[in-house]
Protein backbone atom coordinates (compact mmCIF):
# COMPACT_ATOMS: atom_id res chain seq x y z
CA UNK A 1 0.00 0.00 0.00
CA UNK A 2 1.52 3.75 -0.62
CA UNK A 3 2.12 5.52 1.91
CA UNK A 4 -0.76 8.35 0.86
CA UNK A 5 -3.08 5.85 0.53
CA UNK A 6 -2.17 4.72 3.91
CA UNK A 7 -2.34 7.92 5.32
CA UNK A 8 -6.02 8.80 3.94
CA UNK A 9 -7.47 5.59 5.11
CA UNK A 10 -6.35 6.62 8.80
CA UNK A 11 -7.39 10.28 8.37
CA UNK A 12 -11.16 8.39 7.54
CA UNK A 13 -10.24 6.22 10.58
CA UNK A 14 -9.63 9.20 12.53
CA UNK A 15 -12.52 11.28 11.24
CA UNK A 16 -14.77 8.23 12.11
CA UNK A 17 -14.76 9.16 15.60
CA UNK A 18 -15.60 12.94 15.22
CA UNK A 19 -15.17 15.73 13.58
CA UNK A 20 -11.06 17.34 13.76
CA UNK A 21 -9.13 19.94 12.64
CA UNK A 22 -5.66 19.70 10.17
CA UNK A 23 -3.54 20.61 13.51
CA UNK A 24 -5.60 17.74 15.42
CA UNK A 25 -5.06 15.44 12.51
CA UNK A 26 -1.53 15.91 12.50
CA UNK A 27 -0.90 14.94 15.98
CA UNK A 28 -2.66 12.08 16.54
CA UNK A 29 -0.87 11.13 13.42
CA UNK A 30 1.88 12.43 13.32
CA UNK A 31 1.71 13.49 9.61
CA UNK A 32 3.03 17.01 8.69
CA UNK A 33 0.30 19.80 8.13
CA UNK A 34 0.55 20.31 4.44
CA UNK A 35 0.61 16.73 3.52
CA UNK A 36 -2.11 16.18 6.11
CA UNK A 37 -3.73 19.47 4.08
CA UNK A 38 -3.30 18.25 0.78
CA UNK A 39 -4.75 14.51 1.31
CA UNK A 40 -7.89 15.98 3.03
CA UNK A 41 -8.22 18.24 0.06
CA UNK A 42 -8.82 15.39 -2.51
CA UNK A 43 -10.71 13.54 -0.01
CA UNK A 44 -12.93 16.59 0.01
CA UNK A 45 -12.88 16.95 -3.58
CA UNK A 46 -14.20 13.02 -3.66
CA UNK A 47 -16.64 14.07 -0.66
CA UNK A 48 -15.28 11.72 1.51
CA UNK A 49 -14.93 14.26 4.02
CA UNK A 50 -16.00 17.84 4.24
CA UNK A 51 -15.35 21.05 5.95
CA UNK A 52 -17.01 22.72 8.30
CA UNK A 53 -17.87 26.20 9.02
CA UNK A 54 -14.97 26.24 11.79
CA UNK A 55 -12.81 24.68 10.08
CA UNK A 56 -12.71 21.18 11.16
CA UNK A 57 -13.10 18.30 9.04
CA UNK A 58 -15.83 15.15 9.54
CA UNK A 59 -16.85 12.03 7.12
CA UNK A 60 -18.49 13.48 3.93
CA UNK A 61 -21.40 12.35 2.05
CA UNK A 62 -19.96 10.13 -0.02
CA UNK A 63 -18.26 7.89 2.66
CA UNK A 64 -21.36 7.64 4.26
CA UNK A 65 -22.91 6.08 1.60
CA UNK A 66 -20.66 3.81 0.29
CA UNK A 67 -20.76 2.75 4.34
CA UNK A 68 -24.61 2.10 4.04
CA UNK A 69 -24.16 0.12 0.93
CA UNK A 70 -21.91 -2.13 2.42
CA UNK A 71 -24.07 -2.57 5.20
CA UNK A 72 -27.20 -3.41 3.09
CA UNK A 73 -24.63 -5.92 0.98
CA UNK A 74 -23.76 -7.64 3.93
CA UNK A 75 -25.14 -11.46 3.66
CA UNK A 76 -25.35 -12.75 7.79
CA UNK A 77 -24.97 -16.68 6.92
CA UNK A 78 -21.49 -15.23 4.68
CA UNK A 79 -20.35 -13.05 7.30
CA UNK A 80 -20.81 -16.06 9.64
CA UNK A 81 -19.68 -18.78 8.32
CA UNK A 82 -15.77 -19.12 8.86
CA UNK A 83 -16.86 -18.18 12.47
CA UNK A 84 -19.67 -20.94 13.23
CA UNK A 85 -16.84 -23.04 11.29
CA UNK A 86 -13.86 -22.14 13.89
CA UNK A 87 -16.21 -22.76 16.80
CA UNK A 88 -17.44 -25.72 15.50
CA UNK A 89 -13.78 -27.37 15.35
CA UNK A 90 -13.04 -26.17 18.75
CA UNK A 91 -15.99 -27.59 20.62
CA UNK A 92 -16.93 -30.29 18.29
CA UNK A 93 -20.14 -29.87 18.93
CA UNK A 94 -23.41 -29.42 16.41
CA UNK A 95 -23.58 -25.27 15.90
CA UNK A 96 -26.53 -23.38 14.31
CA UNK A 97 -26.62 -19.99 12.78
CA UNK A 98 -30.36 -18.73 13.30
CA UNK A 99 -32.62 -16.09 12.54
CA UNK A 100 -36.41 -14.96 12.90
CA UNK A 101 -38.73 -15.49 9.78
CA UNK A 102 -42.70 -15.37 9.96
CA UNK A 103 -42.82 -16.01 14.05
CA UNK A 104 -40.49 -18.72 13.92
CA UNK A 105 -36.11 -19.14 14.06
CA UNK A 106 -34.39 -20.74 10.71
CA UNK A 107 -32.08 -22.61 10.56
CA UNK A 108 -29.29 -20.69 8.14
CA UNK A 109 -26.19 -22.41 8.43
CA UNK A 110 -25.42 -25.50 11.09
CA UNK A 111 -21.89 -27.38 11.09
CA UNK A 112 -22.32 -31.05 12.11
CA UNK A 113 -20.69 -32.67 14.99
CA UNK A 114 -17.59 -34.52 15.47
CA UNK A 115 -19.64 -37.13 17.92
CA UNK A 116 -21.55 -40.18 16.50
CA UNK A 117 -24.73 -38.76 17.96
CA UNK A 118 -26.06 -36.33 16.05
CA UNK A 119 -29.06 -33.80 15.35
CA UNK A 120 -31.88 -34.16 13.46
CA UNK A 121 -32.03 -30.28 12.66
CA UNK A 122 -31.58 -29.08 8.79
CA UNK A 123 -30.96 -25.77 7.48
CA UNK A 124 -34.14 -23.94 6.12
CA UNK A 125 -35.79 -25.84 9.23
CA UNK A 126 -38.44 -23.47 11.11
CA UNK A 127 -38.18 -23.78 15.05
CA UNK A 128 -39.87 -22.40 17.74
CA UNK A 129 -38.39 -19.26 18.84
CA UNK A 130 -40.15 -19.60 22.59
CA UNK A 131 -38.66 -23.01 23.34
CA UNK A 132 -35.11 -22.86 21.69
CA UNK A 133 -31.66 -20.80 22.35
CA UNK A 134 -31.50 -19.38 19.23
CA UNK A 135 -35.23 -17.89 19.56
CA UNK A 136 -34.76 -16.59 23.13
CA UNK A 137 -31.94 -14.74 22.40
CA UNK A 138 -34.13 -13.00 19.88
CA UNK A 139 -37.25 -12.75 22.23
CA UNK A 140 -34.60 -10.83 24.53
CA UNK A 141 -34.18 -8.24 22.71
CA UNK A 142 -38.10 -6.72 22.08
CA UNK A 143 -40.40 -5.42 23.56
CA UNK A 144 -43.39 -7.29 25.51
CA UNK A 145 -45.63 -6.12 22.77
CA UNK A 146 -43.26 -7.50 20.51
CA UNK A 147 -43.33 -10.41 21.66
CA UNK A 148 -46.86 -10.79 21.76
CA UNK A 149 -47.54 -9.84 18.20
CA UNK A 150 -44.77 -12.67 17.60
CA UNK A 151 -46.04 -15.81 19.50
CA UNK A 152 -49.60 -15.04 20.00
CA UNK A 153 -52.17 -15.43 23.14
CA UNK A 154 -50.52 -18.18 25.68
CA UNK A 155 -50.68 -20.88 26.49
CA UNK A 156 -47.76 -21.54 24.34
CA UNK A 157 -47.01 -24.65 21.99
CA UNK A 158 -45.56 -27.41 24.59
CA UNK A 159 -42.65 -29.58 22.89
CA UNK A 160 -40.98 -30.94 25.88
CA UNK A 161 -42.23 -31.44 29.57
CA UNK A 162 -39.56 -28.39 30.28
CA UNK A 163 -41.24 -26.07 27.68
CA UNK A 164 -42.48 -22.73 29.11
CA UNK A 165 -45.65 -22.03 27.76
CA UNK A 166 -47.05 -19.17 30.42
CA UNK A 167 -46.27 -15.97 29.28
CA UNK A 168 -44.68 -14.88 32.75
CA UNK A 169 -42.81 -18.27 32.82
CA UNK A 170 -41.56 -17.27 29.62
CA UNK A 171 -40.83 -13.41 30.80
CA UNK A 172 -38.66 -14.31 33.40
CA UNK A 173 -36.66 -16.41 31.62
CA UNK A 174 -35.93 -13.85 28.69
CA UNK A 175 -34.94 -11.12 31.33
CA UNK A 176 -32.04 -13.76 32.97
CA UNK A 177 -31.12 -14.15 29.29
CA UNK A 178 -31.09 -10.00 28.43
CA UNK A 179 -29.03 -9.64 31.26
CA UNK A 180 -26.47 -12.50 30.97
CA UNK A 181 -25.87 -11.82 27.46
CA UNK A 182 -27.27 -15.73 26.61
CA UNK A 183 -29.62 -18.03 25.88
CA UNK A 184 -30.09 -21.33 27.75
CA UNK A 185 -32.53 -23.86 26.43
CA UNK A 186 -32.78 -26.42 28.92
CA UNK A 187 -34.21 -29.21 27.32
CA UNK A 188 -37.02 -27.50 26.08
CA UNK A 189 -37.33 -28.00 22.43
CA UNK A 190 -35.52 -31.53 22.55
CA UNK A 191 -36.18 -34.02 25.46
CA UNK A 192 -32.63 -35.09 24.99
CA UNK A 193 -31.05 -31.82 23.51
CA UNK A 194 -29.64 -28.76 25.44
CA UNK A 195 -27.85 -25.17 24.04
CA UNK A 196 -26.42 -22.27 24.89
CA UNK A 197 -26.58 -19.51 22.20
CA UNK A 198 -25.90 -16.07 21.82
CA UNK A 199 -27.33 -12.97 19.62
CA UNK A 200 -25.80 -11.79 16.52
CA UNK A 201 -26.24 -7.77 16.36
CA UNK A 202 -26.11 -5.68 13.10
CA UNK A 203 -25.44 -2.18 13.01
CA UNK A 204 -27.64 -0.49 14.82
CA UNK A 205 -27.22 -2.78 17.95
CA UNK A 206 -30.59 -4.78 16.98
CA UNK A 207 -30.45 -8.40 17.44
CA UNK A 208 -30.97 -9.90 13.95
CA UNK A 209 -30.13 -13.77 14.38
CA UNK A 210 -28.43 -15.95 16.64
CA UNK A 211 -25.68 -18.44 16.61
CA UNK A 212 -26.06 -22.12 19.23
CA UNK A 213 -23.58 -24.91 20.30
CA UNK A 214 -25.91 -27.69 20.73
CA UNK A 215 -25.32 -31.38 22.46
CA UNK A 216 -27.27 -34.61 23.93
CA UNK A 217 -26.99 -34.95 27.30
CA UNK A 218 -25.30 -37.87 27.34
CA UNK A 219 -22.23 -36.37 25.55
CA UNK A 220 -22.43 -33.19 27.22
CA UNK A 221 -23.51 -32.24 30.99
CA UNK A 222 -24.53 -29.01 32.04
CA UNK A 223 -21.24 -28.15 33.17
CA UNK A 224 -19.45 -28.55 29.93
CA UNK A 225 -22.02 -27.01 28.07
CA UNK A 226 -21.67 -24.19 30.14
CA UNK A 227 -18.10 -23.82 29.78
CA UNK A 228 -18.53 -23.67 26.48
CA UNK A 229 -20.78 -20.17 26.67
CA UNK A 230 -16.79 -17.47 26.70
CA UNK A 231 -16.15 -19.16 23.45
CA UNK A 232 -19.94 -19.10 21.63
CA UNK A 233 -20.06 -15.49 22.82
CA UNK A 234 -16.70 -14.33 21.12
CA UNK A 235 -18.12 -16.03 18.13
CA UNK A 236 -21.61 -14.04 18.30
CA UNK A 237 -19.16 -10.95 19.30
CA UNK A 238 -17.02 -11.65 15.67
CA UNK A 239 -19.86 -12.03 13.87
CA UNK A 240 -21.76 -8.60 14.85
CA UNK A 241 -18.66 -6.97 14.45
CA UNK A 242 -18.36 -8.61 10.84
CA UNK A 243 -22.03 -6.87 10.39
CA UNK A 244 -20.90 -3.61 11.37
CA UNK A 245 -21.66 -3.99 15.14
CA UNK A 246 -19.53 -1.06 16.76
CA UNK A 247 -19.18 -3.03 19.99
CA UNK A 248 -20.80 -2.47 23.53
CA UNK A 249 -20.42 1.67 24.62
């Protein structure tokens, strides 16, 4: 990369955080004044930044746009996939990339396990977002009227003996969740089958899918299912930040 090339993309890195002047600039850069001068100039002239009426400089137009764009391009199963991949090798363990569709969680992406028992789930699968990890980490996120207009009048469909159908059953559970950062589904979709998962933010901080490590019992207890919730939250963490998450303030 050349070294003015190198220097504009940090000015725009710089810039990102707030508006500066060309003294400011050159500090926290340590980049001389005119050179500093003359790349915001074309960057100006390309409306990637522009000047203001006191003379500092912010992000322009035309980097705003060409930020949006890439947002709208971005595909959630692409930007997750060497992620649910990586965790999937370290764990060995089945993990599903989720998101909401019509009242429901699909399935979007899922990487198999290493173990000889395995699960029965497919991608392009509907599940139900009140009884799995995947759906309560969606749940979490909205609103009780939300949630309402999602999953209807209780009593709620009952899949396993452990399924909450009540809707303060159901509350309760989704403000632990909101304020551990993660989903537990505790047998409740699948007699034999418990996950942890964790939501997948875009942007704007909105929770827009969710990503599980899922196990039998009898291959994984509690405990080591548990242990496994640092490593599937990095992974949500990656992902976010792959859709233009800027992080927790």
């Amino acid at each position: 990369m050349s070294s003015s090339v190198e220097r504009a993309l940090r000015i725009l890195v710089e810039l990102a955080s707030g508006p500066a002047t060309i003294s400011e600039l050159g500090r926290r850069l340590d980049v001389h004044r005119t050179t500093s001068l003359r790349l915001l100039r074309t960057l100006e002239q390309e409306r990637f930044v522009r000047r203001t009426a006191d003379g500092r400089y912010r992000i322009g137009p035309r980097m705003t746009s060409l930020a949006q764009a890439a947002l709208e391009g971005l595909d959630v199963r692409a930007a997750a996939s060497t992620h649910l991949h990586d965790l999937g090798a370290a764990c060995g363990h089945t993990v599903h990339l989720a998101a909401p569709e019509d009242g429901s969680m699909v399935y979007l992406d899922k990487v198999e396990s290493r173990h000889a028992v395995r699960m029965y789930s497919r991608i392009g699968a509907p599940a139900p977002m009140h009884a799995t990890g995947v759906g309560k980490t969606v749940l979490a996120d909205l609103s009780e009227s939300e949630r309402d207009r999602l999953l209807g009048d209780p009593p709620y469909p009952r899949c396993t003996p452990n399924t909450r159908t009540t809707r303060s059953g159901l509350a309760a559970d989704l403000a632990e969740t909101a304020e551990r950062g993660w989903a537990l589904d505790d047998f409740e979709h699948e007699e034999f089958i418990h996950c942890a998962a964790a939501p997948i933010r875009d942007a704007t901080g909105r929770v827009v899918a969710a990503v599980s490590v899922s196990a039998p019992h009898m291959v994984v207890d509690r405990n080591r299912l548990l242990a496994l919730v640092p490593d599937l939250r990095r992974t949500a963490t990656a992902i976010s930040e792959e859709l233009g998450w800027p992080g927790e303030s």
